[in-house]
Short mmCIF file of C-alpha atoms in Angstrom, two decimals:
data_model
loop_
_atom_site.label_atom_id
_atom_site.label_comp_id
_atom_site.label_asym_id
_atom_site.label_seq_id
_atom_site.Cartn_x
_atom_site.Cartn_y
_atom_site.Cartn_z
CA GLY R 1 285.42 287.06 177.04
CA GLY R 2 285.14 290.34 175.28
CA GLY R 3 281.65 290.98 176.83
CA LEU R 4 281.69 289.41 180.28
CA ALA R 5 283.35 287.72 182.98
CA GLU R 6 281.89 284.15 183.26
CA ARG R 7 280.40 283.26 186.57
CA PRO R 8 282.20 280.78 188.96
CA ASP R 9 279.59 278.28 188.18
CA LEU R 10 280.97 277.66 184.63
CA TYR R 11 284.54 277.72 186.11
CA ARG R 12 283.65 275.03 188.48
CA ALA R 13 282.09 272.86 185.88
CA ALA R 14 285.28 273.36 183.93
CA ASP R 15 287.43 272.36 186.78
CA ARG R 16 285.48 269.21 187.00
CA GLN R 17 285.52 268.49 183.32
CA GLY R 18 289.24 269.56 182.51
CA VAL R 19 288.33 272.42 180.14
CA MET R 20 290.85 275.22 179.93
CA ILE R 21 289.46 278.84 179.72
CA MET R 22 290.90 282.09 178.22
CA GLN R 23 289.40 284.97 180.00
CA GLU R 24 289.31 288.16 178.33
CA PHE R 25 288.39 291.35 180.05
CA TRP R 26 285.43 293.72 178.55
CA MET R 27 286.89 295.24 175.48
CA THR R 28 286.67 294.30 171.76
CA GLY R 29 288.00 295.72 168.56
CA ASP R 30 284.33 295.87 167.51
CA ASN R 31 283.68 298.88 169.76
CA ASN R 32 286.97 299.91 171.22
CA GLY R 33 288.41 301.86 168.49
CA ARG R 34 289.53 299.48 165.80
CA TRP R 35 286.51 299.11 163.89
CA ALA R 36 283.80 301.20 165.79
CA GLY R 37 283.65 303.21 168.84
CA ARG R 38 286.58 305.12 170.36
CA HIS R 39 290.16 303.76 171.51
CA SER R 40 289.63 305.83 174.76
CA TRP R 41 286.72 303.66 175.66
CA PRO R 42 285.58 302.62 178.50
CA LEU R 43 284.35 306.13 179.52
CA ASP R 44 285.01 305.29 183.17
CA GLN R 45 288.38 303.71 183.21
CA ASP R 46 288.71 303.85 187.01
CA LEU R 47 285.59 301.73 187.17
CA MET R 48 286.80 299.03 184.77
CA ILE R 49 290.04 298.75 186.67
CA GLU R 50 288.21 298.24 189.90
CA CYS R 51 285.95 295.52 188.34
CA ALA R 52 288.80 293.82 186.78
CA ALA R 53 290.56 293.52 190.36
CA ASP R 54 287.41 292.02 191.50
CA THR R 55 287.15 289.66 188.65
CA ILE R 56 290.81 288.30 189.24
CA LYS R 57 290.11 287.76 192.79
CA MET R 58 287.04 286.00 191.92
CA LEU R 59 288.39 283.53 189.23
CA ARG R 60 292.18 283.17 190.26
CA ASN R 61 291.82 279.92 192.35
CA HIS R 62 290.10 277.83 189.44
CA ALA R 63 292.46 275.36 187.91
CA SER R 64 290.56 275.65 184.56
CA LEU R 65 291.65 279.31 184.18
CA LEU R 66 294.62 279.25 181.47
CA PHE R 67 295.60 282.83 180.99
CA TRP R 68 294.13 286.41 180.87
CA CYS R 69 293.72 288.37 177.83
CA GLY R 70 292.96 292.33 177.79
CA GLY R 71 290.20 292.00 175.15
CA ASN R 72 289.14 290.63 171.78
CA GLU R 73 291.02 291.77 168.61
CA LEU R 74 292.20 294.95 170.08
CA PHE R 75 294.65 297.19 167.99
CA PRO R 76 296.94 299.14 167.84
CA GLU R 77 299.02 298.47 170.82
CA THR R 78 299.76 301.93 171.69
CA LEU R 79 295.97 302.78 171.93
CA SER R 80 294.15 299.54 172.79
CA PRO R 81 293.64 298.89 175.65
CA PRO R 82 293.94 302.67 176.59
CA PRO R 83 297.40 303.22 178.41
CA LYS R 84 296.08 303.65 181.83
CA VAL R 85 293.96 300.41 181.64
CA ALA R 86 296.68 298.50 179.87
CA ALA R 87 299.10 299.28 182.50
CA ALA R 88 296.68 298.43 185.36
CA LEU R 89 295.57 295.11 184.06
CA ALA R 90 299.19 293.92 183.65
CA SER R 91 300.09 294.99 187.13
CA MET R 92 296.91 293.50 188.54
CA VAL R 93 297.07 290.16 187.00
CA LYS R 94 300.98 289.94 188.30
CA ASP R 95 300.17 291.03 191.70
CA LEU R 96 296.55 289.62 192.23
CA ASP R 97 297.34 286.40 190.47
CA GLY R 98 300.90 285.83 189.83
CA THR R 99 300.48 282.40 188.26
CA ARG R 100 299.36 282.88 184.85
CA PRO R 101 300.37 284.82 181.66
CA TYR R 102 298.65 287.97 180.38
CA LEU R 103 298.30 289.25 176.76
CA PRO R 104 296.54 292.50 176.02
CA SER R 105 294.81 291.26 172.83
CA SER R 106 293.58 288.04 171.15
CA MET R 107 294.57 289.31 167.60
CA SER R 108 296.53 292.11 166.27
CA ASN R 109 297.73 292.67 162.63
CA TYR R 110 300.22 290.75 160.44
CA THR R 111 301.90 294.05 159.47
CA HIS R 112 302.58 295.09 162.95
CA TYR R 113 302.67 292.01 165.09
CA ARG R 114 304.41 291.36 168.38
CA ALA R 115 303.92 288.26 170.33
CA GLU R 116 304.20 289.90 173.66
CA TYR R 117 301.06 291.86 172.64
CA ALA R 118 298.75 289.38 170.84
CA LEU R 119 298.03 285.62 170.50
CA ALA R 120 298.11 285.78 166.63
CA PRO R 121 298.77 288.42 163.61
CA LYS R 122 295.54 287.20 161.95
CA ASP R 123 292.66 284.72 162.68
CA GLY R 124 290.00 282.85 160.46
CA PRO R 125 288.89 281.89 158.06
CA TYR R 126 285.29 281.01 158.55
CA GLY R 127 284.14 279.34 155.33
CA HIS R 128 283.79 275.91 153.92
CA LEU R 129 287.24 274.44 152.69
CA HIS R 130 288.28 271.48 150.79
CA LEU R 131 289.33 268.67 153.30
CA PHE R 132 293.07 268.67 152.09
CA GLN R 133 293.43 272.32 152.88
CA PHE R 134 293.36 271.61 156.70
CA TYR R 135 296.83 269.95 156.25
CA GLN R 136 298.33 273.07 154.94
CA ARG R 137 299.78 275.64 157.18
CA ASN R 138 297.20 278.13 158.36
CA PRO R 139 294.54 276.27 156.45
CA GLY R 140 292.40 278.65 154.08
CA LEU R 141 293.77 281.86 155.42
CA LEU R 142 294.23 284.67 153.06
CA PHE R 143 295.69 288.18 152.98
CA TRP R 144 294.04 291.09 151.99
CA ASN R 145 295.18 290.63 148.38
CA LYS R 146 294.08 286.90 148.43
CA THR R 147 297.20 285.39 148.53
CA ARG R 148 297.86 282.37 150.98
CA ALA R 149 299.11 283.25 154.31
CA ASN R 150 301.17 279.88 154.36
CA LYS R 151 304.19 281.24 155.87
CA LEU R 152 302.69 283.34 158.51
CA LYS R 153 303.70 282.10 161.99
CA ILE R 154 300.63 281.61 163.93
CA SER R 155 301.22 279.19 166.78
CA PHE R 156 298.09 279.93 168.96
CA GLN R 157 295.17 280.24 166.44
CA PRO R 158 292.32 282.22 168.52
CA GLU R 159 289.60 281.80 166.10
CA ILE R 160 288.89 279.46 162.96
CA GLY R 161 285.32 278.58 161.94
CA SER R 162 283.19 277.20 159.07
CA VAL R 163 279.78 276.53 157.91
CA SER R 164 276.89 275.15 160.24
CA THR R 165 273.51 273.81 159.15
CA PRO R 166 271.40 272.47 162.26
CA VAL R 167 269.39 269.13 162.01
CA VAL R 168 265.99 269.67 160.15
CA GLU R 169 264.14 269.59 163.54
CA SER R 170 266.02 272.65 164.63
CA MET R 171 265.47 274.34 161.41
CA ARG R 172 261.88 273.94 161.51
CA LEU R 173 261.88 275.89 164.92
CA PHE R 174 262.99 279.19 163.09
CA MET R 175 261.96 278.90 159.36
CA SER R 176 258.72 278.31 157.68
CA GLU R 177 258.37 275.49 155.38
CA ASP R 178 258.19 277.87 152.27
CA HIS R 179 261.61 279.24 153.13
CA LEU R 180 262.91 275.87 154.11
CA ARG R 181 262.21 274.60 150.58
CA ALA R 182 263.96 277.83 149.19
CA PHE R 183 267.32 276.23 150.66
CA PRO R 184 270.41 277.46 148.38
CA VAL R 185 271.83 274.10 146.77
CA GLU R 186 275.12 275.71 145.58
CA GLN R 187 276.57 279.04 145.70
CA ALA R 188 280.23 280.02 145.13
CA ASP R 189 281.66 282.92 147.43
CA ASN R 190 281.70 285.42 144.70
CA ASN R 191 278.95 284.65 142.28
CA ASN R 192 275.48 286.18 141.99
CA THR R 193 273.51 283.50 143.13
CA LYS R 194 270.47 284.71 144.96
CA VAL R 195 270.01 283.57 148.31
CA ASP R 196 266.51 283.44 150.30
CA ARG R 197 266.29 286.54 152.44
CA ILE R 198 265.56 284.48 155.54
CA TRP R 199 268.67 282.35 155.04
CA SER R 200 270.65 285.32 154.61
CA TYR R 201 269.20 286.85 157.78
CA HIS R 202 270.34 283.87 159.58
CA LYS R 203 273.88 284.29 158.38
CA TYR R 204 274.04 281.69 155.89
CA LEU R 205 277.34 280.78 154.93
CA PRO R 206 277.71 278.67 151.47
CA TYR R 207 279.08 275.21 151.01
CA LEU R 208 281.83 274.78 148.37
CA PRO R 209 280.39 274.34 144.86
CA GLY R 210 279.34 270.81 144.28
CA ALA R 211 279.42 269.70 147.83
CA ILE R 212 275.65 269.33 148.56
CA SER R 213 274.83 268.14 144.95
CA GLY R 214 278.03 265.87 145.13
CA PHE R 215 276.04 263.11 146.68
CA GLY R 216 274.01 262.62 143.63
CA ALA R 217 270.45 261.60 143.21
CA PRO R 218 269.18 265.20 142.31
CA HIS R 219 265.49 264.27 142.26
CA ILE R 220 265.62 263.29 145.81
CA LEU R 221 267.25 266.78 146.88
CA LYS R 222 264.90 268.98 145.01
CA GLY R 223 262.77 270.98 147.39
CA ASN R 224 263.62 268.28 150.17
CA ILE R 225 264.80 270.08 153.28
CA GLU R 226 265.30 266.86 155.15
CA GLU R 227 267.83 265.60 152.38
CA TYR R 228 269.66 268.90 152.42
CA CYS R 229 270.05 269.06 156.24
CA GLN R 230 271.18 265.43 156.12
CA ARG R 231 273.77 265.78 153.44
CA ALA R 232 274.85 268.98 155.39
CA GLN R 233 275.29 267.11 158.53
CA MET R 234 277.75 264.66 156.59
CA LEU R 235 279.68 267.41 155.12
CA GLN R 236 279.90 269.23 158.65
CA TYR R 237 281.26 265.89 160.00
CA GLN R 238 284.08 265.81 157.63
CA GLN R 239 284.78 269.61 157.88
CA TYR R 240 285.40 269.72 161.63
CA LYS R 241 286.91 266.35 161.79
CA ALA R 242 289.60 267.51 159.15
CA LEU R 243 289.90 271.06 160.82
CA PHE R 244 291.08 269.37 164.19
CA GLU R 245 292.89 266.62 162.71
CA GLY R 246 294.92 268.92 160.60
CA PHE R 247 295.82 271.23 163.51
CA GLN R 248 297.01 268.35 165.81
CA ALA R 249 298.91 266.60 162.96
CA ARG R 250 301.22 269.69 163.27
CA MET R 251 301.01 270.00 167.25
CA TRP R 252 304.23 271.66 168.57
CA ASP R 253 305.46 271.82 165.01
CA TYR R 254 303.18 274.91 163.47
CA TYR R 255 300.67 275.11 166.41
CA SER R 256 300.43 275.12 170.29
CA ALA R 257 296.46 275.43 170.23
CA VAL R 258 293.47 276.26 168.13
CA VAL R 259 290.13 277.68 169.30
CA MET R 260 286.99 276.96 166.99
CA TRP R 261 284.53 280.03 166.48
CA LYS R 262 282.03 278.82 167.93
CA SER R 263 281.13 275.88 169.75
CA GLN R 264 277.40 276.90 170.13
CA SER R 265 275.51 279.45 168.26
CA PRO R 266 273.68 282.00 170.64
CA TRP R 267 270.92 282.42 168.16
CA PRO R 268 269.26 280.46 165.18
CA SER R 269 272.46 280.86 162.92
CA LEU R 270 273.76 279.11 159.97
CA ARG R 271 277.43 279.59 160.52
CA GLY R 272 280.12 278.12 162.84
CA ALA R 273 278.59 275.91 165.65
CA LEU R 274 279.04 272.31 166.88
CA TYR R 275 275.52 272.29 168.60
CA ASP R 276 272.98 274.76 167.61
CA TRP R 277 270.80 277.25 169.55
CA VAL R 278 268.62 274.85 171.10
CA LEU R 279 271.61 272.58 172.11
CA ASP R 280 271.14 269.96 169.57
CA THR R 281 274.24 268.41 167.90
CA THR R 282 275.20 269.08 164.48
CA GLY R 283 277.32 266.51 162.25
CA GLY R 284 280.28 269.07 163.18
CA PHE R 285 280.14 267.91 166.88
CA TRP R 286 280.60 264.30 165.91
CA GLY R 287 283.50 264.94 163.50
CA ALA R 288 285.26 267.09 166.25
CA ARG R 289 284.46 264.13 168.69
CA SER R 290 285.90 261.66 166.18
CA ALA R 291 289.05 263.70 165.72
CA MET R 292 289.71 264.17 169.56
CA LYS R 293 288.18 261.13 171.15
CA SER R 294 291.36 259.78 172.52
CA ALA R 295 294.91 260.75 173.66
CA LEU R 296 296.22 258.39 171.24
CA HIS R 297 294.87 258.80 167.81
CA VAL R 298 295.57 257.45 164.28
CA GLN R 299 294.49 259.54 161.25
CA ILE R 300 295.21 260.41 157.67
CA ASP R 301 296.88 263.41 156.18
CA LEU R 302 294.07 264.07 153.39
CA LYS R 303 296.82 266.13 151.37
CA LYS R 304 299.66 263.66 151.33
CA TRP R 305 297.75 260.61 151.83
CA LEU R 306 300.15 259.39 154.71
CA PRO R 307 299.12 258.02 158.16
CA CYS R 308 299.83 260.13 161.10
CA ILE R 309 299.96 259.04 164.84
CA VAL R 310 299.10 261.73 167.43
CA ASN R 311 299.85 261.01 170.99
CA LYS R 312 298.57 263.68 173.48
CA ASP R 313 299.43 261.63 176.52
CA LEU R 314 302.01 263.45 178.69
CA HIS R 315 303.91 260.55 179.98
CA THR R 316 303.44 257.42 177.74
CA GLY R 317 305.64 256.86 174.70
CA TYR R 318 306.17 254.02 172.26
CA ALA R 319 309.59 252.46 170.96
CA ALA R 320 310.61 252.53 167.47
CA GLY R 321 308.93 249.92 165.46
CA SER R 322 306.54 248.87 168.11
CA LEU R 323 303.50 250.19 166.52
CA MET R 324 301.81 249.40 162.95
CA VAL R 325 299.06 251.31 161.38
CA VAL R 326 296.56 249.00 159.38
CA VAL R 327 294.19 250.56 156.82
CA ASP R 328 291.37 248.44 155.32
CA MET R 329 289.24 249.65 152.49
CA TYR R 330 285.68 248.67 152.08
CA SER R 331 283.28 249.09 148.96
CA ILE R 332 280.23 251.10 149.91
CA ALA R 333 278.37 249.25 147.39
CA ASP R 334 278.59 245.79 148.84
CA GLY R 335 280.57 246.03 152.02
CA GLN R 336 283.38 243.96 150.62
CA ARG R 337 287.01 244.59 151.68
CA VAL R 338 288.84 245.77 148.32
CA GLY R 339 292.52 246.60 149.87
CA THR R 340 294.62 246.35 153.01
CA GLN R 341 297.67 248.49 153.67
CA GLN R 342 300.31 248.40 156.52
CA PHE R 343 302.42 250.92 157.59
CA LYS R 344 304.98 250.17 160.44
CA ALA R 345 306.01 253.23 162.58
CA PRO R 346 309.87 253.50 162.02
CA SER R 347 310.63 256.01 164.63
CA LYS R 348 309.91 256.40 168.45
CA ILE R 349 306.35 257.85 169.21
CA GLY R 350 307.06 260.12 171.94
CA PRO R 351 304.73 261.58 174.47
CA ASN R 352 302.94 264.63 173.69
CA SER R 353 303.81 264.41 169.87
CA ALA R 354 302.57 264.13 166.50
CA THR R 355 304.24 261.69 164.09
CA ARG R 356 303.74 261.80 160.24
CA LEU R 357 304.75 258.34 158.94
CA VAL R 358 306.79 260.23 156.05
CA ASN R 359 309.16 257.40 155.37
CA ASN R 360 306.21 255.08 154.23
CA ILE R 361 304.66 255.28 150.58
CA PRO R 362 301.21 257.09 150.64
CA LEU R 363 297.92 255.32 150.77
CA GLU R 364 297.00 253.77 147.19
CA TRP R 365 293.52 253.67 145.87
CA PRO R 366 292.87 249.92 144.97
CA THR R 367 292.35 250.27 141.47
CA ASP R 368 295.00 247.74 140.43
CA SER R 369 293.06 244.91 142.17
CA HIS R 370 289.62 246.21 141.79
CA PRO R 371 289.41 248.46 138.88
CA GLU R 372 285.70 248.97 139.45
CA VAL R 373 286.35 251.17 142.67
CA PHE R 374 287.91 254.11 140.62
CA ASN R 375 284.89 256.39 141.00
CA GLN R 376 283.44 254.84 143.95
CA THR R 377 283.57 256.00 147.58
CA LEU R 378 285.22 253.71 150.09
CA LEU R 379 285.08 253.15 153.83
CA LEU R 380 288.42 253.49 155.22
CA ARG R 381 288.94 251.75 158.51
CA MET R 382 292.10 252.46 160.42
CA LYS R 383 293.68 250.63 163.32
CA LEU R 384 296.73 251.34 165.39
CA VAL R 385 298.24 247.97 166.52
CA ASP R 386 300.90 247.27 169.44
CA LEU R 387 302.81 244.66 167.48
CA GLY R 388 304.09 243.36 171.05
CA ASN R 389 300.62 241.83 172.19
CA GLN R 390 298.70 242.58 168.90
CA ASN R 391 296.23 244.92 171.09
CA ILE R 392 294.37 247.57 168.98
CA LEU R 393 295.28 250.97 170.57
CA ALA R 394 293.34 253.30 168.37
CA THR R 395 290.90 253.21 165.64
CA ASN R 396 289.46 255.78 163.09
CA GLU R 397 287.27 255.80 159.91
CA TYR R 398 286.81 257.91 156.80
CA TRP R 399 284.50 257.60 153.69
CA GLN R 400 286.62 258.99 150.86
CA SER R 401 286.42 258.98 147.09
CA ASN R 402 289.64 258.61 144.88
CA PRO R 403 292.36 261.34 145.50
CA ALA R 404 293.04 261.39 142.06
CA GLN R 405 289.86 262.96 141.09
CA LYS R 406 289.76 266.70 141.18
CA ARG R 407 287.27 266.91 144.13
CA GLN R 408 285.59 264.46 146.33
CA ALA R 409 282.28 263.22 145.16
CA TYR R 410 279.93 260.78 146.84
CA THR R 411 277.22 259.94 144.11
CA ASP R 412 277.06 256.25 145.51
CA LEU R 413 276.26 257.62 148.95
CA GLY R 414 273.50 259.40 147.61
CA GLN R 415 272.26 256.22 145.73
CA LEU R 416 272.37 254.36 149.22
CA ARG R 417 270.18 257.23 150.55
CA GLU R 418 267.54 256.81 147.65
CA HIS R 419 267.69 253.14 148.30
CA GLU R 420 267.18 253.71 152.12
CA ARG R 421 264.11 255.95 151.24
CA ARG R 422 262.53 253.11 149.04
CA VAL R 423 262.86 250.62 151.58
CA ARG R 424 261.30 253.01 154.21
CA VAL R 425 258.28 253.74 152.04
CA ASN R 426 257.85 249.92 151.18
CA VAL R 427 257.92 249.16 154.99
CA GLN R 428 255.40 251.80 155.52
CA VAL R 429 253.16 250.34 153.10
CA LEU R 430 253.52 246.91 154.49
CA GLU R 431 252.61 248.19 158.04
CA GLN R 432 249.35 249.69 156.72
CA SER R 433 248.41 246.39 154.83
CA VAL R 434 248.82 244.12 157.81
CA GLY R 435 246.87 246.06 160.15
CA ASP R 436 247.42 245.17 164.01
CA ASP R 437 250.02 242.33 163.02
CA ARG R 438 252.85 244.98 162.40
CA LEU R 439 256.60 244.02 161.93
CA GLU R 440 258.61 245.57 164.81
#
């Protein structure tokens, strides 16, 4: 949206796959007067109205078309869309379609917000957040004076994004080795850290301070773009998994929908994409997939450390006391289970609902029985069990460090990477020494 009407080919594919589409007309705040251009644009308003009528007729019979929108981030209401265009679009959607809602703008302004005009009063943010922030209302969203927008009512969030680093094979398609080795290890949003000019050109967004180096083994990371990209994939996996799990934990409470900006990067960019410019997946793709892989889902509120059951099935519900969440904790160091907790769902799990098990005590780090794991990263493996037949209905996994720490750190994962690297080097030496008698 904002610049084009998607062709019927895309809509036919979306019809088959069950993907819902928000279709905008050809206006945006970037060039229709809000930030640039003029509110009176387009210059030939009659031609736009004629094209809009053709587009409505072309797309109206597709099941994947969710609703119509006048344009991207238009504002103010009295000027954008231009009054003649605004009246025509509303009338034509009603007369030529008549089955879907129409909103003039995707996002307006929180000081002059009206739900009949725009989806949301504010969108974003677009940076790397702490995982627990996604379990707060409007995660990471700030007003102009840097205060939290945690009371702003945004039911349909039309844009939110984060960092994105392609896999190293994709990075090598648009950067030289010299610039790749100049990757920025840490950069706070407001410090004076100098970023390589090619990274800046490709719209680099920083990770949180300590995020990349938090995996430890600094001697492996230094100048090693493969290691940097590998750590970035792991951080993106966590980031986008937490984003979608945080929003669906408050489904129909705070939110009705969230749209990530953007699923795919249209050029070699270092921000906001689940798969890159050459269509290779990032860690974020797998994190989003983990969060939304099934209609019935079990997850952890990473702020309060409570289990949550998300049931997106429209028809199937579960009686009170019929489900149990089991969380097993394993040591990354030796693979041994160091703790198990069980949480019985005390209330009914209705269709199309999110149920936070608030009557249970939070997850506890197993330091009482295993004090050695205080500073360790653990693998948390969740199961949602039907107590009637003992069937496992859903599973989920996290790697986490102790929530009592100020921030998540995974130095032991970096040590595993170091061990893996040594093993790989030793195997290569062995292969060279045995000639044709190689180990398969």
